[in-house]
Coordinates of C-alpha atoms and ligand atoms in Angstrom, one line a residue:
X1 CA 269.9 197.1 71.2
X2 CA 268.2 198.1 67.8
X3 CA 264.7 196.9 66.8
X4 CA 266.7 196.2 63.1
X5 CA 267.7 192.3 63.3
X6 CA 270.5 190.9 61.0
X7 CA 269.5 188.4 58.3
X8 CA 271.6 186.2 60.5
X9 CA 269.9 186.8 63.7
X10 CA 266.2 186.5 62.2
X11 CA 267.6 183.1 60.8
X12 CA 268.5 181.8 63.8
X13 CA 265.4 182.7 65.8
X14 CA 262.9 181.3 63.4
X15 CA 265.1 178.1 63.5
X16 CA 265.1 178.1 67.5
X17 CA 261.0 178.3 66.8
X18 CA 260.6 176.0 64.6
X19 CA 262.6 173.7 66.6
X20 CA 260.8 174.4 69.6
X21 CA 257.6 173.2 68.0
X22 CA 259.3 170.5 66.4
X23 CA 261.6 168.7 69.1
X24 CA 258.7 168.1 71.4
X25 CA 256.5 166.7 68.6
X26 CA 259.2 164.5 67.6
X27 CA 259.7 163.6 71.4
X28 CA 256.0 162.8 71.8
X29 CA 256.1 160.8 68.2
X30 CA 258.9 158.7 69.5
X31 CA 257.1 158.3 73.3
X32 CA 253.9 157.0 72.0
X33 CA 255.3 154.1 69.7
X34 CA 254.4 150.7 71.2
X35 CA 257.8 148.9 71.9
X36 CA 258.4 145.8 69.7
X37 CA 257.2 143.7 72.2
X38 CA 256.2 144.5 76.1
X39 CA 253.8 143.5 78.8
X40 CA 250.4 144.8 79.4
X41 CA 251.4 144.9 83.4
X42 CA 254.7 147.0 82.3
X43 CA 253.0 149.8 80.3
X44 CA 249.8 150.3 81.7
X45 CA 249.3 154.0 84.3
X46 CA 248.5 152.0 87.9
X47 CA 245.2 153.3 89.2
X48 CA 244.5 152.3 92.6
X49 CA 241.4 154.0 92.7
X50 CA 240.3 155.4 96.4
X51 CA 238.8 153.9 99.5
X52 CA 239.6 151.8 102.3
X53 CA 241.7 148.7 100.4
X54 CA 243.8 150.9 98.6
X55 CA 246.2 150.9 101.2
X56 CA 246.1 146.7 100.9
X57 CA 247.7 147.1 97.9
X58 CA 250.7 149.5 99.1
X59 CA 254.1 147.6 99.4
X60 CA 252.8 145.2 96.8
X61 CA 255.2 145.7 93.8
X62 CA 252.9 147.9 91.4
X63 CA 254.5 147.3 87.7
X64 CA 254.8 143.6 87.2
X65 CA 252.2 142.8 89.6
X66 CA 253.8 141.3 92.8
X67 CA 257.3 139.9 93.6
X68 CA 258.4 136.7 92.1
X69 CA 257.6 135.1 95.2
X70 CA 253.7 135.7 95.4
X71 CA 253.0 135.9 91.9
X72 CA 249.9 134.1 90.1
X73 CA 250.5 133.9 86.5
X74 CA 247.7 133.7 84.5
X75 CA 248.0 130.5 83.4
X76 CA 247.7 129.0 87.1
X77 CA 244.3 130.8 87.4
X78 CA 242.4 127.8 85.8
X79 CA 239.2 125.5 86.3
X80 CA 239.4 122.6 88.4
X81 CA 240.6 119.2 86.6
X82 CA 238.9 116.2 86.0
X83 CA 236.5 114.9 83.2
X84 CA 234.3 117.1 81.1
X85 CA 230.6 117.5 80.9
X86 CA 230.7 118.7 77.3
X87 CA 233.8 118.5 75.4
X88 CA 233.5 120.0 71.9
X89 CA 236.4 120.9 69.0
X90 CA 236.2 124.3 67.3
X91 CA 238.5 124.3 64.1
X92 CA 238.3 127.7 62.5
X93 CA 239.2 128.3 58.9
X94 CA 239.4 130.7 56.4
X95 CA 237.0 130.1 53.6
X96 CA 234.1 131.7 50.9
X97 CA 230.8 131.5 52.5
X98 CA 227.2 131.5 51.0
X99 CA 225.0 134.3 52.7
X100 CA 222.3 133.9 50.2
X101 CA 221.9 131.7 46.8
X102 CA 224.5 133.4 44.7
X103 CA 225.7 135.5 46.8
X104 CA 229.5 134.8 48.5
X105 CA 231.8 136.3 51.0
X106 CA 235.2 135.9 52.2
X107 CA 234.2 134.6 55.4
X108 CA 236.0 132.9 58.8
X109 CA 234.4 129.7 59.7
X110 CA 234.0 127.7 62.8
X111 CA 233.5 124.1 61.8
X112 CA 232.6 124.9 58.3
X113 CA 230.1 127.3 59.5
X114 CA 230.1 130.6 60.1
X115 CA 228.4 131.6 62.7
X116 CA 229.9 128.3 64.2
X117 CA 227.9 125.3 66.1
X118 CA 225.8 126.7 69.4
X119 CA 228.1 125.5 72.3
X120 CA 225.3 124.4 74.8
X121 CA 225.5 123.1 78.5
X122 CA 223.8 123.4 81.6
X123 CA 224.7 125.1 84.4
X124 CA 227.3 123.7 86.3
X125 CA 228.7 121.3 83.5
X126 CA 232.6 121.8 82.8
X127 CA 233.2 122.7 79.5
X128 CA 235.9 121.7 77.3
X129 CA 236.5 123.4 73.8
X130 CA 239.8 122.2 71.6
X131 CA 240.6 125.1 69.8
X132 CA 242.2 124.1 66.1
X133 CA 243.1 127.0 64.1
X134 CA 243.7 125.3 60.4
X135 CA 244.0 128.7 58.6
X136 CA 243.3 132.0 59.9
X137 CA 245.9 134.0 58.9
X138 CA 247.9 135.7 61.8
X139 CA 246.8 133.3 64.6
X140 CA 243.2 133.6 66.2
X141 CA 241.8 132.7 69.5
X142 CA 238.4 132.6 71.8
X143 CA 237.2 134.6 73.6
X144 CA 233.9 133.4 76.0
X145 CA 231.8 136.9 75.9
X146 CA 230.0 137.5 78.8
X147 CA 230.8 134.6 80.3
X148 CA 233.1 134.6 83.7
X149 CA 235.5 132.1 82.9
X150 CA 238.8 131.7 85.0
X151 CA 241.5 134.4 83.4
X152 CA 243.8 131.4 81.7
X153 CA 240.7 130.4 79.6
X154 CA 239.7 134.0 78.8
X155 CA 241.4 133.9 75.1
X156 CA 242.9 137.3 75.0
X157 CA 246.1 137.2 72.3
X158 CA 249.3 138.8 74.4
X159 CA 247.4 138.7 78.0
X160 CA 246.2 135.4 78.5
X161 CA 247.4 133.2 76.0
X162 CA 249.8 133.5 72.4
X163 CA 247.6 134.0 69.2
X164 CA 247.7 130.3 68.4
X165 CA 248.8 130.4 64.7
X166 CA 247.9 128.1 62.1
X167 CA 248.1 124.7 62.6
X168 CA 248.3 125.2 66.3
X169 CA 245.9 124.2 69.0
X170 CA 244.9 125.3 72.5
X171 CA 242.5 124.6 74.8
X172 CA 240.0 125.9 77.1
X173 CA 238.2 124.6 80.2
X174 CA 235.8 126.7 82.2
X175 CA 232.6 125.6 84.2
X176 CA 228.9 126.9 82.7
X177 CA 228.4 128.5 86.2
X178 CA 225.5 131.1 84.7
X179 CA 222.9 130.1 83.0
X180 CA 222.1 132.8 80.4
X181 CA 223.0 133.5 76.5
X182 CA 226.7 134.1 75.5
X183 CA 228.8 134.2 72.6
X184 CA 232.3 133.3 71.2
X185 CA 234.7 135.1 69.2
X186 CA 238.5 135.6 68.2
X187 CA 240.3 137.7 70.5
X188 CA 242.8 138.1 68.1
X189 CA 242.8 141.0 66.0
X190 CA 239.1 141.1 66.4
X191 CA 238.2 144.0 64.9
X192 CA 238.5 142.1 62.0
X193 CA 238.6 138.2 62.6
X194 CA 234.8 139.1 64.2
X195 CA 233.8 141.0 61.6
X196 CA 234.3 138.2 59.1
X197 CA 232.3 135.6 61.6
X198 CA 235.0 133.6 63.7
X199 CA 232.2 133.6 66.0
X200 CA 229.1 131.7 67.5
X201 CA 226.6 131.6 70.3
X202 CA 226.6 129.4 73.8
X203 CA 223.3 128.7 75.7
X204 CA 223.7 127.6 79.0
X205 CA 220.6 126.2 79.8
X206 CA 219.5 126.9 83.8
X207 CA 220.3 123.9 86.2
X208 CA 217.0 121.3 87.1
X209 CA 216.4 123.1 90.5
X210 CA 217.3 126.7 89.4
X211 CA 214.5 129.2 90.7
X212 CA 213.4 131.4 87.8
X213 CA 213.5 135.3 88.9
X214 CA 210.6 135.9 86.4
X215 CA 208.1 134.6 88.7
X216 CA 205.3 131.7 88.2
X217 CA 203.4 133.4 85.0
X218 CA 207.1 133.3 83.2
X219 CA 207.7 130.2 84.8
X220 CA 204.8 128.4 83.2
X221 CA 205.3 129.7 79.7
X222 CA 209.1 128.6 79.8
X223 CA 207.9 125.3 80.8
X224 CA 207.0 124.4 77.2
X225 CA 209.2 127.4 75.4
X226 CA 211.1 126.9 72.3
X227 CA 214.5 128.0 72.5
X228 CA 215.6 129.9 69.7
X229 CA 219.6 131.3 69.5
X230 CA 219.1 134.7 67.2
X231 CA 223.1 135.5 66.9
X232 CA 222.9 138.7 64.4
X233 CA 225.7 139.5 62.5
X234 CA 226.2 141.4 59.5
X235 CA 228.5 140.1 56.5
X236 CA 229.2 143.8 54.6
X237 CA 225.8 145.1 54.2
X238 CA 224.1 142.1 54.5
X239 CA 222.1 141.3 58.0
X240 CA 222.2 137.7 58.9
X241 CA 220.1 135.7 62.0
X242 CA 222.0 132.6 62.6
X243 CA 224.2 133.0 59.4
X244 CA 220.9 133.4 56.9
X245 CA 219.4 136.5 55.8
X246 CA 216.0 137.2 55.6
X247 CA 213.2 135.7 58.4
X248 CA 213.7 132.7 60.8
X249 CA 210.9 131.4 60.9
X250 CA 209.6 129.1 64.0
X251 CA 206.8 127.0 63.8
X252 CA 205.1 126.6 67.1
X253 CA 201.2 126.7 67.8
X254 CA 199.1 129.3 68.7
X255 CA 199.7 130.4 72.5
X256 CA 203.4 128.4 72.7
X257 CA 206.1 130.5 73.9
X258 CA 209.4 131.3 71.7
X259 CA 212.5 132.2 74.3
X260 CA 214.5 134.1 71.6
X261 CA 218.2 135.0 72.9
X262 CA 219.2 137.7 70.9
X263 CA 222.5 138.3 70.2
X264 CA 224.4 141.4 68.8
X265 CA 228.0 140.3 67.2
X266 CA 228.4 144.0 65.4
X267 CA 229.8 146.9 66.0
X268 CA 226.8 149.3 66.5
X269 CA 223.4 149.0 68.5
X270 CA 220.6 146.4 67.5
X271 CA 217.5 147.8 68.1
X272 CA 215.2 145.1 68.5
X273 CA 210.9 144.9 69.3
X274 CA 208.0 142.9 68.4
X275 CA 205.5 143.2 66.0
X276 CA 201.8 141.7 66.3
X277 CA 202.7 140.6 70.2
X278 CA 203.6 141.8 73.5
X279 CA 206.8 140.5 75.0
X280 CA 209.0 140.0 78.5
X281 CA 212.6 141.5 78.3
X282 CA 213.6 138.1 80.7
X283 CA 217.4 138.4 80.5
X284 CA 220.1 140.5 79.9
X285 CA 223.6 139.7 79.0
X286 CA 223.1 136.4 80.3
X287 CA 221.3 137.5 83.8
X288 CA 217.9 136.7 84.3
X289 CA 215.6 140.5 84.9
X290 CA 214.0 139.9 88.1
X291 CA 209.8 140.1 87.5
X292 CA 209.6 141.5 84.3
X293 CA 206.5 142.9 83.1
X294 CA 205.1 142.3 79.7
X295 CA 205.0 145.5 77.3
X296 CA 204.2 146.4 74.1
X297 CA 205.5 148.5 71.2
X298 CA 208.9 149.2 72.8
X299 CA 212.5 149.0 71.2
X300 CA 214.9 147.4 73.3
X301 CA 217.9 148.7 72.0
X302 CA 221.1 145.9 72.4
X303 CA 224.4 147.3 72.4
X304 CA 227.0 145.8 70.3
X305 CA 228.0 142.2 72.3
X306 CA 225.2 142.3 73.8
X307 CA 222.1 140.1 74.7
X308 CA 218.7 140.3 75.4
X309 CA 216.2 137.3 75.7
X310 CA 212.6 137.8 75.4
X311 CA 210.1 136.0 75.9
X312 CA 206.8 135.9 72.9
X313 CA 204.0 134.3 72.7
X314 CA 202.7 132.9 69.6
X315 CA 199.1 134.6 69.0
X316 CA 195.8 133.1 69.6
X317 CA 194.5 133.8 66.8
X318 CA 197.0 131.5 64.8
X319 CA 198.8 134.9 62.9
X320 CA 202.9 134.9 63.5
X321 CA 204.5 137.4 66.0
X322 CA 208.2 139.4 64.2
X323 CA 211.0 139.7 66.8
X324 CA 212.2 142.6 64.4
X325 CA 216.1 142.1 64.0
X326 CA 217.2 146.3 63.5
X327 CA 214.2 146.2 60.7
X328 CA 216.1 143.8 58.0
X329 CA 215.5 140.8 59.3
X330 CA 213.2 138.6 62.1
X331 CA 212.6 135.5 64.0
X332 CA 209.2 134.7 62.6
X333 CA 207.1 133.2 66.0
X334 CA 203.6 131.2 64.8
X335 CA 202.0 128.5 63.4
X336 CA 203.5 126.5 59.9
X337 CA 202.5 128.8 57.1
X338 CA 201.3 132.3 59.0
X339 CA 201.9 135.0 57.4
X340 CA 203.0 138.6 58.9
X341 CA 204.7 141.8 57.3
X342 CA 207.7 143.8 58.9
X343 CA 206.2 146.4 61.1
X344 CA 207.9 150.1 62.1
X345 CA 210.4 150.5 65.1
X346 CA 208.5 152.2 68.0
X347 CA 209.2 155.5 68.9
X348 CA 209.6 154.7 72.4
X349 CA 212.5 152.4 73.9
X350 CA 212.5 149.8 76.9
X351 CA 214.6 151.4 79.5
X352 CA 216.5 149.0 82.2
X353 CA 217.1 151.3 85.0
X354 CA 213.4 151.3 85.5
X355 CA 212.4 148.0 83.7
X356 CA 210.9 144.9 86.8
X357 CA 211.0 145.0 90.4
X358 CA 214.0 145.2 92.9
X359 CA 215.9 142.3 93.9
X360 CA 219.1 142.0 96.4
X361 CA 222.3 142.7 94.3
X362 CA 224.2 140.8 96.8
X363 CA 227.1 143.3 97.4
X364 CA 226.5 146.6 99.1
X365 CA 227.4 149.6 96.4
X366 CA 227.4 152.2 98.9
X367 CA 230.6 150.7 101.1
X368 CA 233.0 149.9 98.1
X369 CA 236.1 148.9 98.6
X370 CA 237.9 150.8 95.8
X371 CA 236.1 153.4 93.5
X372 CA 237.4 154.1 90.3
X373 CA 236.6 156.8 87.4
X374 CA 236.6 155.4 83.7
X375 CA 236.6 158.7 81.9
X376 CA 236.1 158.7 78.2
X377 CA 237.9 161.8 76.1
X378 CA 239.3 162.5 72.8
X379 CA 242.2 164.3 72.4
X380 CA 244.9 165.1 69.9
X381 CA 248.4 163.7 69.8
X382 CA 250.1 160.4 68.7
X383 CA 248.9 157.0 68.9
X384 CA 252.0 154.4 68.4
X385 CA 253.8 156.9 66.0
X386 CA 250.2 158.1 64.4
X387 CA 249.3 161.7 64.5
X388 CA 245.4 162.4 64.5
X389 CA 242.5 162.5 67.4
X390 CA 243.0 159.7 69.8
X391 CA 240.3 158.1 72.2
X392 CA 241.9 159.0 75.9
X393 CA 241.2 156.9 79.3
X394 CA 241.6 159.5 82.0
X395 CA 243.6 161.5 79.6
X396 CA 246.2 158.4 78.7
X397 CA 246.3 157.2 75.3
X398 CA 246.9 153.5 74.5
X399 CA 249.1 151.6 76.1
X400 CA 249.6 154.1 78.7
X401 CA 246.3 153.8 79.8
X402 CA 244.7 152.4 83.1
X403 CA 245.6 149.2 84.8
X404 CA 242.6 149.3 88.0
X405 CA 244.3 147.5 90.6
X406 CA 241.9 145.2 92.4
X407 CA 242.2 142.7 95.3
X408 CA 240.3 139.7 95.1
X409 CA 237.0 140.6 97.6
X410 CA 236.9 144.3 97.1
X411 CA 233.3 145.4 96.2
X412 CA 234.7 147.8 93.4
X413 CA 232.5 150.9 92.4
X414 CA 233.6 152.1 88.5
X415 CA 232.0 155.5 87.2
X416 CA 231.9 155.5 83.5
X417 CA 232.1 159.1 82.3
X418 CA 231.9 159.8 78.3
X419 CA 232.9 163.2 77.1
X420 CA 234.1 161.7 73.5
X421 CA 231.9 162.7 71.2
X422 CA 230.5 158.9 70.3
X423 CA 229.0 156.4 72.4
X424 CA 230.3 153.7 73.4
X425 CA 229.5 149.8 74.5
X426 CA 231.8 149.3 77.1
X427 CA 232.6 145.7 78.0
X428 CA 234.4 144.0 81.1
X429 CA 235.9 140.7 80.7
X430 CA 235.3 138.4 83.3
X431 CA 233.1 140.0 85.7
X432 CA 229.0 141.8 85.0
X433 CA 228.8 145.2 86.7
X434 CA 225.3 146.2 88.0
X435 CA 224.2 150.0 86.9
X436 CA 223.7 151.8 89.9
X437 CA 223.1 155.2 88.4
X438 CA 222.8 157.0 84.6
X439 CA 223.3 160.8 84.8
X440 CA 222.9 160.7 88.8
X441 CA 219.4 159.1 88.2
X442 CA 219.5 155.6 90.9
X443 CA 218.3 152.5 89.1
X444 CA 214.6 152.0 90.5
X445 CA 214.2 148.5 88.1
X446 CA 215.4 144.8 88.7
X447 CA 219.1 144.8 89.2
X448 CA 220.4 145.7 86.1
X449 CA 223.6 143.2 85.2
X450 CA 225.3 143.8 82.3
X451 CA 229.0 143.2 80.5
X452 CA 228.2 145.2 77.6
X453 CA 226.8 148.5 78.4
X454 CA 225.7 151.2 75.9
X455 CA 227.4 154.6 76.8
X456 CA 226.2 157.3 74.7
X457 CA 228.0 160.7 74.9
X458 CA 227.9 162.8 77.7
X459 CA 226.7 160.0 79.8
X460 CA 227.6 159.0 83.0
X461 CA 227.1 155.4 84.3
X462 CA 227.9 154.7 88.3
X463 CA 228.5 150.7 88.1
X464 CA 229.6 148.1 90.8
X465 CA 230.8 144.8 90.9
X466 CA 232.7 142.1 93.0
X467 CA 236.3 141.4 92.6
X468 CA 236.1 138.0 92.7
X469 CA 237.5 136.5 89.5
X470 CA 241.4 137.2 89.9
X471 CA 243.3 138.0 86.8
X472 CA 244.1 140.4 84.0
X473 CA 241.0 141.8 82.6
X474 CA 240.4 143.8 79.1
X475 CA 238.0 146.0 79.9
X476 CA 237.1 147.8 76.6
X477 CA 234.9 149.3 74.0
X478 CA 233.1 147.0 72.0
X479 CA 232.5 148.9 68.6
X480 CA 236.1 146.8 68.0
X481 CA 237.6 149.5 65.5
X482 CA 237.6 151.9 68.5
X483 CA 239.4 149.2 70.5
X484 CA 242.1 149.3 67.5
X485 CA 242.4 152.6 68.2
X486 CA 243.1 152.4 71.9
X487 CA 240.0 152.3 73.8
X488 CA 241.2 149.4 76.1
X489 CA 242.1 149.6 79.4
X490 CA 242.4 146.4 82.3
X491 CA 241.3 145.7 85.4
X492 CA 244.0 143.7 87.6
X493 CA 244.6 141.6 90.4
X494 CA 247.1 142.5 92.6
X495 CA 249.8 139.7 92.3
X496 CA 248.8 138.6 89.0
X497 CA 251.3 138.3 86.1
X498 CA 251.3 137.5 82.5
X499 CA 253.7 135.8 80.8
X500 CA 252.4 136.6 77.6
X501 CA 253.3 139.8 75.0
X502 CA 251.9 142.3 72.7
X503 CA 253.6 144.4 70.3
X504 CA 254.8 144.6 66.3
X505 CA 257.0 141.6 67.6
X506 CA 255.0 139.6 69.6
X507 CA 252.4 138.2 67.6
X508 CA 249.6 139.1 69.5
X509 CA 247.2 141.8 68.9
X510 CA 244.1 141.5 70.8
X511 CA 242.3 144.6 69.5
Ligands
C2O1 CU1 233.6 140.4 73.0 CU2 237.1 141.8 74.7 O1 235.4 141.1 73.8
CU2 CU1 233.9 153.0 71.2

């Protein structure tokens, strides 16, 4: 053979290149694009994650979640019937909102409100919401952040319930088992639908009898504390505390207590402290910190859906004490009148794996069940048809990514890697995880429970929780436009099927 070529023959190998660079793009093009309409249990890579249960789960039908037979769909995992402690109707709309005299926003309302009415009930009380959507384009829905409501009331669009379009209703039952701050919001295309305020806080307030894990000093305080929601949420550029901008104030007397639940409905970290006071971190995400110390001129630093309550005390010499909102805004805590300026966020930040005293979790983290990874990564390819860099979930992209499989009673250890680039707030429906470990460093603090947890890049987080809520769980990144772009992934029972769809076709788009 001669080194010379033909014309011809050159021709025809730069075509057989080109098309071997081409056909497999075009074959991975076509492979990522989200059918029309499909079920999360039929796309989703099974993980049954390793330990002694996982061979429970063998023989059990995988995709589709268990033969027709055994099946629980999630509309039969429900709360029990009978009358309602608190029966409430939401009716969101699509409306232009004041933020501020003169200034207006396209806004989503809850009862003509935006955020919408605190839901409050005590622990224990059965809750029922009617859910009217009167306008929201594309459907909308509710979702009970934080709280772990049975899987038919969890108000996912195409998992546990259809988008309920406008003029449509649906409702949702659920018991107030937990006592701790919470919020609501659409679970339908929620990156947006939050963003413009279909949202709103719920204060379950702890039963007569219910021990407080912040011993008898917090104890005494809480005894005459005001209760103050603080949802924070920003319209554009503008911060709000409870749908205002500016200060909130509350009047209370030198030396009275403010329990402030702060809650953070954006998309990035709230850094939050207190100027001209100490203050107790007593909760987060809705669980009480067990013995918290009081501390000074520390930033704890809320990740977005999260909570934090603390507890401040109005000072004795009758000046006001700033719970400092992310610096542009503040629940004002003093007497009618007192004055105070915005102070500087401290340098140093309140961390929870060393934060109060030790307390039984209540499962044992080092005999799990099932151990699973939950590793973060970026990589190029195609997203449903779209070329650029996608998140990854153990190297899938969405909706080819995880489906943990979980039986009901499995104490299920989760190890939350990120090697993205970003951080991320990582939220379980359903369930709160306790941090174990950060970068191989045990938790020495009061059991740390959280649902939304602040993974910054290149962390690692070793987490645990109890299987013990059966359904079909979104367990995603809360900063909701990196949910848009597939940072989801679920946690199911074994046996449990949706009827429900997502997809172009379906409807429903969660993210
Ligand atoms: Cu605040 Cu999946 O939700
Ligand atoms: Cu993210």
């Amino acid at each position: 053979m001669t080194a010379e070529r033909s014309p011809v023959v050159r021709r025809v190998v730069a075509g057989l290149v080109a098309a071997a660079v081409v056909v497999p793009l075009v074959l991975l093009w076509q492979t990522s694009r989200a059918p029309g309409r499909f079920s999360v249990t039929e796309t989703g890579a099974f993980e049954r994650g390793s330990g002694p249960r996982t061979a429970t789960l063998e023989g059990h039908a995988g995709h589709g979640g268990g033969n027709a037979a055994t099946a629980t769909s999630v509309d039969a995992l429900v709360a029990p019937t009978g009358p309602a402690d608190v029966a409430l109707t939401l009716t969101a709309r699509a409306e232009r909102v004041e933020l501020a005299p003169g200034v207006t926003t396209d806004a989503y309302t809850v009862n003509g409100t935006t955020p919408g009415p605190t839901v409050r009930a005590v622990q224990g009380d059965l809750v029922e919401v009617t859910f009217v959507n009167e306008s929201v384009p594309g459907g909308a829905t509710l979702h009970w952040h934080g709280m772990d409501v049975p899987n038919a009331a969890d108000g996912v669009a195409g998992v546990t319930q259809d988008a309920v379009s406008v003029g449509g209703s649906h409702t949702y039952r659920f018991v107030a088992d937990d006592a701790g701050t919470y919020w609501y919001h659409s679970h339908q295309v929620s990156h947006e639908q939050v963003r413009k305020g279909l949202l709103g806080a719920v204060v379950v307030a702890p039963a007569d009898d219910a021990p407080t894990a912040g011993g008898p000093e917090v104890a005494r305080l809480l005894d005459d504390a005001v209760d103050v929601p603080a949802l924070v949420h920003r319209y554009g550029a503008r911060r709000t505390v409870q749908g205002t901008t500016g200060d909130l104030p509350v009047a209370v007397p030198p030396g009275t207590a403010a329990r402030v639940r702060v809650i953070n409905t954006d998309n990035g970290v709230l850094p939050v402290w207190v100027g001209g006071a100490g203050f107790r971190l007593l909760a987060v995400d809705g669980t009480d910190v067990h013995d918290p110390p009081e501390v000074r001129d520390r930033a704890v630093v809320v990740p977005a859906g999260g909570r934090a309550d603390l507890l401040v005390v109005a000072p004795a010499d009758g000046a006001a004490a700033r719970v400092e909102l992310g610096g542009s805004s503040a629940v004002v805590v003093g007497p009618d009148g007192a004055t105070s300026s915005p102070t500087r966020r401290p340098t140093a930040t309140l961390d929870l794996l060393t934060y109060g005293t030790p307390a039984p979790l209540g499962l044992d983290p080092a005999a799990p069940d099932r151990s699973f990874d939950y590793v973060i990564g970026r990589a190029p390819g195609f997203l449903d048809g779209k070329p650029g860099m996608h998140w990854t979930v153990n190297g899938h992209t969405y909706p080819d990514v995880p489906m943990f499989e979980v039986a009901r009673g499995d104490v299920v250890r989760m190890r939350i890697d990120n090697r993205s680039g970003t951080p991320h707030p990582m939220h379980l429906h359903g369930h709160h995880v306790v941090v174990l470990s950060r970068d191989g460093v045990a938790a020495s603090g009061s059991p740390w429970w959280t649902d939304s947890l602040e993974v910054a890049d290149g962390e690692v987080y070793d987490v645990a929780f109890v299987a013990d809520n059966p359904g079909i769980w979104m367990d995603h990144c809360h900063n909701l436009p990196h949910a848009t772009e597939g940072l989801v992934a679920h946690l199911m029972y074994t046996g449990v099927t949706t009827p429900y769809l997502l997809g172009h076709d379906s409807g429903n788009v969660p993210e």
